[in-house]
PDB file of C-alpha atoms in Angstrom:
ATOM      1  CA  UNK I 188     116.683  84.271 110.996  1.00 76.00           C
ATOM      2  CA  UNK I 189     117.899  88.102 110.670  1.00 78.00           C
ATOM      3  CA  UNK I 190     120.543  87.136 113.668  1.00 84.00           C
ATOM      4  CA  UNK I 191     121.844  83.941 111.393  1.00 82.00           C
ATOM      5  CA  UNK I 192     121.546  86.319 108.401  1.00 82.00           C
ATOM      6  CA  UNK I 193     123.649  88.722 110.242  1.00 83.00           C
ATOM      7  CA  UNK I 194     126.227  86.170 110.602  1.00 88.00           C
ATOM      8  CA  UNK I 195     126.571  85.025 107.037  1.00 84.00           C
ATOM      9  CA  UNK I 196     126.895  88.612 106.043  1.00 83.00           C
ATOM     10  CA  UNK I 197     129.875  89.271 108.327  1.00 87.00           C
ATOM     11  CA  UNK I 198     131.359  85.755 108.001  1.00 88.00           C
ATOM     12  CA  UNK I 199     131.343  85.379 112.235  1.00 90.00           C
ATOM     13  CA  UNK I 200     130.844  82.552 114.144  1.00 91.00           C
ATOM     14  CA  UNK I 201     132.338  80.339 111.421  1.00 91.00           C
ATOM     15  CA  UNK I 202     129.856  80.879 109.034  1.00 88.00           C
ATOM     16  CA  UNK I 203     131.227  81.325 105.541  1.00 87.00           C
ATOM     17  CA  UNK I 204     130.725  85.084 104.213  1.00 87.00           C
ATOM     18  CA  UNK I 205     127.570  85.516 102.078  1.00 81.00           C
ATOM     19  CA  UNK I 206     128.205  86.549  98.720  1.00 79.00           C
ATOM     20  CA  UNK I 207     124.238  87.642  98.359  1.00 77.00           C
ATOM     21  CA  UNK I 208     122.563  89.246 101.687  1.00 78.00           C
ATOM     22  CA  UNK I 209     119.132  86.890 102.395  1.00 82.00           C
ATOM     23  CA  UNK I 210     118.241  90.794 104.139  1.00 81.00           C
ATOM     24  CA  UNK I 211     118.734  92.935 101.508  1.00 80.00           C
ATOM     25  CA  UNK I 212     121.069  94.879  99.622  1.00 79.00           C
ATOM     26  CA  UNK I 213     120.680  98.205 101.007  1.00 84.00           C
ATOM     27  CA  UNK I 214     118.424 100.107 103.967  1.00 89.00           C
ATOM     28  CA  UNK I 215     115.199 100.267 102.242  1.00 88.00           C
ATOM     29  CA  UNK I 216     115.090  96.769 101.362  1.00 83.00           C
ATOM     30  CA  UNK I 217     116.078  95.176 104.762  1.00 86.00           C
ATOM     31  CA  UNK I 218     113.210  97.428 105.603  1.00 89.00           C
ATOM     32  CA  UNK I 219     110.965  95.998 102.990  1.00 86.00           C
ATOM     33  CA  UNK I 220     112.556  92.328 104.242  1.00 86.00           C
ATOM     34  CA  UNK I 221     111.453  92.818 107.773  1.00 88.00           C
ATOM     35  CA  UNK I 222     107.750  93.716 107.200  1.00 88.00           C
ATOM     36  CA  UNK I 223     107.276  91.027 104.562  1.00 86.00           C
ATOM     37  CA  UNK I 224     108.592  88.701 106.737  1.00 89.00           C
ATOM     38  CA  UNK I 225     106.462  90.102 109.965  1.00 90.00           C
ATOM     39  CA  UNK I 226     103.543  89.791 107.748  1.00 88.00           C
ATOM     40  CA  UNK I 227     104.435  86.207 106.752  1.00 88.00           C
ATOM     41  CA  UNK I 228     104.628  85.351 110.423  1.00 89.00           C
ATOM     42  CA  UNK I 229     101.474  86.863 110.888  1.00 90.00           C
ATOM     43  CA  UNK I 230      99.867  84.332 108.026  1.00 89.00           C
ATOM     44  CA  UNK I 231     101.213  81.238 110.315  1.00 88.00           C
ATOM     45  CA  UNK I 232      99.585  82.692 113.264  1.00 89.00           C
ATOM     46  CA  UNK I 233      96.267  83.286 111.510  1.00 88.00           C
ATOM     47  CA  UNK I 234      96.295  79.631 109.994  1.00 88.00           C
ATOM     48  CA  UNK I 235      96.405  77.919 113.122  1.00 86.00           C
ATOM     49  CA  UNK I 236      92.765  78.340 113.866  1.00 85.00           C
ATOM     50  CA  UNK I 237      91.687  77.562 110.419  1.00 86.00           C
ATOM     51  CA  UNK I 238      93.198  74.531 110.676  1.00 83.00           C
ATOM     52  CA  UNK I 239      92.016  74.001 114.338  1.00 81.00           C
ATOM     53  CA  UNK I 240      88.178  74.723 113.628  1.00 82.00           C
ATOM     54  CA  UNK I 241      88.172  73.698 109.916  1.00 79.00           C
ATOM     55  CA  UNK I 242      89.567  70.062 110.346  1.00 75.00           C
ATOM     56  CA  UNK I 243      88.423  68.790 113.432  1.00 70.00           C
ATOM     57  CA  UNK I 244      92.003  68.415 114.622  1.00 70.00           C
ATOM     58  CA  UNK I 245      91.142  70.075 118.175  1.00 68.00           C
ATOM     59  CA  UNK I 246      88.257  70.030 120.710  1.00 77.00           C
ATOM     60  CA  UNK I 247      85.917  72.051 118.378  1.00 79.00           C
ATOM     61  CA  UNK I 248      84.954  71.859 115.219  1.00 80.00           C
ATOM     62  CA  UNK I 249      83.499  75.459 113.893  1.00 83.00           C
ATOM     63  CA  UNK I 250      83.622  75.215 109.824  1.00 82.00           C
ATOM     64  CA  UNK I 251      82.234  78.709 109.698  1.00 84.00           C
ATOM     65  CA  UNK I 252      84.583  80.148 111.784  1.00 84.00           C
ATOM     66  CA  UNK I 253      87.178  77.928 109.635  1.00 84.00           C
ATOM     67  CA  UNK I 254      85.918  79.763 106.686  1.00 82.00           C
ATOM     68  CA  UNK I 255      85.745  83.462 108.012  1.00 83.00           C
ATOM     69  CA  UNK I 256      89.307  82.885 109.665  1.00 85.00           C
ATOM     70  CA  UNK I 257      90.388  81.560 106.039  1.00 84.00           C
ATOM     71  CA  UNK I 258      89.471  84.868 104.995  1.00 82.00           C
ATOM     72  CA  UNK I 259      91.717  86.699 107.154  1.00 83.00           C
ATOM     73  CA  UNK I 260      94.221  84.487 105.764  1.00 86.00           C
ATOM     74  CA  UNK I 261      93.274  85.536 102.531  1.00 82.00           C
ATOM     75  CA  UNK I 262      93.448  89.398 103.411  1.00 81.00           C
ATOM     76  CA  UNK I 263      96.969  88.706 104.647  1.00 83.00           C
ATOM     77  CA  UNK I 264      98.406  87.269 101.972  1.00 82.00           C
ATOM     78  CA  UNK I 265      96.773  89.815  99.698  1.00 79.00           C
ATOM     79  CA  UNK I 266      98.379  92.249 101.220  1.00 80.00           C
ATOM     80  CA  UNK I 267     102.015  90.499 100.356  1.00 80.00           C
ATOM     81  CA  UNK I 268     100.695  89.969  97.025  1.00 77.00           C
ATOM     82  CA  UNK I 269     100.560  94.158  96.620  1.00 76.00           C
ATOM     83  CA  UNK I 270     103.819  94.664  98.090  1.00 74.00           C
ATOM     84  CA  UNK I 271     105.477  91.960  95.535  1.00 74.00           C
ATOM     85  CA  UNK I 272     103.368  92.899  92.984  1.00 74.00           C
ATOM     86  CA  UNK I 273     105.901  95.342  91.151  1.00 72.00           C
ATOM     87  CA  UNK I 274     108.982  93.463  92.505  1.00 71.00           C
ATOM     88  CA  UNK I 275     111.175  92.183  89.574  1.00 68.00           C
ATOM     89  CA  UNK I 276     111.956  88.195  90.591  1.00 69.00           C
ATOM     90  CA  UNK I 277     114.488  88.000  87.573  1.00 70.00           C
ATOM     91  CA  UNK I 278     117.148  87.394  89.702  1.00 65.00           C
ATOM     92  CA  UNK I 279     115.992  84.370  90.743  1.00 66.00           C
ATOM     93  CA  UNK I 280     116.478  82.748  87.081  1.00 61.00           C
ATOM     94  CA  UNK I 281     119.704  84.195  86.647  1.00 61.00           C
ATOM     95  CA  UNK I 282     123.038  84.201  87.938  1.00 61.00           C
ATOM     96  CA  UNK I 283     121.898  86.815  90.734  1.00 59.00           C
ATOM     97  CA  UNK I 284     120.899  86.988  94.124  1.00 67.00           C
ATOM     98  CA  UNK I 285     118.546  84.277  95.793  1.00 74.00           C
ATOM     99  CA  UNK I 286     115.366  84.580  97.345  1.00 80.00           C
ATOM    100  CA  UNK I 287     115.068  87.209 100.525  1.00 82.00           C
ATOM    101  CA  UNK I 288     114.119  85.576 103.856  1.00 84.00           C
ATOM    102  CA  UNK I 289     110.895  87.085 103.788  1.00 85.00           C
ATOM    103  CA  UNK I 290     110.424  85.196 100.519  1.00 84.00           C
ATOM    104  CA  UNK I 291     111.654  81.575 101.550  1.00 86.00           C
ATOM    105  CA  UNK I 292     109.171  82.211 104.625  1.00 88.00           C
ATOM    106  CA  UNK I 293     106.365  82.825 102.581  1.00 87.00           C
ATOM    107  CA  UNK I 294     106.937  80.116 100.329  1.00 86.00           C
ATOM    108  CA  UNK I 295     107.448  77.936 102.506  1.00 89.00           C
ATOM    109  CA  UNK I 296     104.115  78.664 104.329  1.00 88.00           C
ATOM    110  CA  UNK I 297     102.311  78.387 101.038  1.00 87.00           C
ATOM    111  CA  UNK I 298     104.179  75.073  99.999  1.00 90.00           C
ATOM    112  CA  UNK I 299     103.152  73.750 103.709  1.00 89.00           C
ATOM    113  CA  UNK I 300      99.144  74.394 103.393  1.00 87.00           C
ATOM    114  CA  UNK I 301      99.607  72.920 100.176  1.00 86.00           C
ATOM    115  CA  UNK I 302     101.383  69.973 100.692  1.00 89.00           C
ATOM    116  CA  UNK I 303     100.033  69.250 104.013  1.00 86.00           C
ATOM    117  CA  UNK I 304      96.166  70.295 103.653  1.00 83.00           C
ATOM    118  CA  UNK I 305      95.813  70.632 100.038  1.00 85.00           C
ATOM    119  CA  UNK I 306      94.938  74.295  99.767  1.00 81.00           C
ATOM    120  CA  UNK I 307      96.325  76.529  97.198  1.00 82.00           C
ATOM    121  CA  UNK I 308      95.809  79.727  99.258  1.00 81.00           C
ATOM    122  CA  UNK I 309      96.859  81.658  96.221  1.00 79.00           C
ATOM    123  CA  UNK I 310      93.372  80.734  93.926  1.00 77.00           C
ATOM    124  CA  UNK I 311      90.006  82.144  95.117  1.00 69.00           C
ATOM    125  CA  UNK I 312      86.775  79.907  94.900  1.00 69.00           C
ATOM    126  CA  UNK I 313      85.509  82.371  92.117  1.00 74.00           C
ATOM    127  CA  UNK I 314      82.824  82.601  93.982  1.00 78.00           C
ATOM    128  CA  UNK I 315      80.568  85.969  95.240  1.00 83.00           C
ATOM    129  CA  UNK I 316      81.206  87.084  98.660  1.00 77.00           C
ATOM    130  CA  UNK I 317      80.908  89.945 100.947  1.00 77.00           C
ATOM    131  CA  UNK I 318      84.015  91.620 101.645  1.00 72.00           C
ATOM    132  CA  UNK I 319      84.420  93.623 104.988  1.00 68.00           C
ATOM    133  CA  UNK I 320      82.232  96.169 104.057  1.00 80.00           C
ATOM    134  CA  UNK I 321      79.065  94.289 103.314  1.00 83.00           C
ATOM    135  CA  UNK I 322      80.133  94.358  99.298  1.00 86.00           C
ATOM    136  CA  UNK I 323      79.346  91.441  97.162  1.00 88.00           C
ATOM    137  CA  UNK I 324      82.891  90.900  95.517  1.00 81.00           C
ATOM    138  CA  UNK I 325      84.266  88.201  93.143  1.00 80.00           C
ATOM    139  CA  UNK I 326      86.626  85.999  95.543  1.00 74.00           C
ATOM    140  CA  UNK I 327      89.665  85.869  93.855  1.00 69.00           C
ATOM    141  CA  UNK I 328      93.314  86.259  94.724  1.00 63.00           C
ATOM    142  CA  UNK I 329      96.127  87.684  92.601  1.00 58.00           C
ATOM    143  CA  UNK I 330      99.426  86.678  93.659  1.00 52.00           C
TER     144      UNK I 330
END
């Protein structure tokens, strides 16, 4: 994806030159984009065991394992959410730059899980669960 973005940014190999980079306008925003893109990729990888063990799509049906893996997916989403919490997204509503590559991949993941499995990963159950430190906390995700 970064390779294609680079071709578009430079107008090389027959691609039209982009007005706005999907990787970021400066080195810090490009680094942040790469970091969030890596986390979005981790979410995609972490979703596979949730799907396999929870839906019976594979040969092993382990709902408890699926539930635990889903908690790991939510931990990853929480991390991404804290990174994006202070991000100004007003440029998406105005005639500014479009979404970054990382924002697009993250949105695609959330849409995929919602459309294909009927799960809104941005919502928690509201129930009390044990966190990684053994404390009882409310299951909620603020994204």
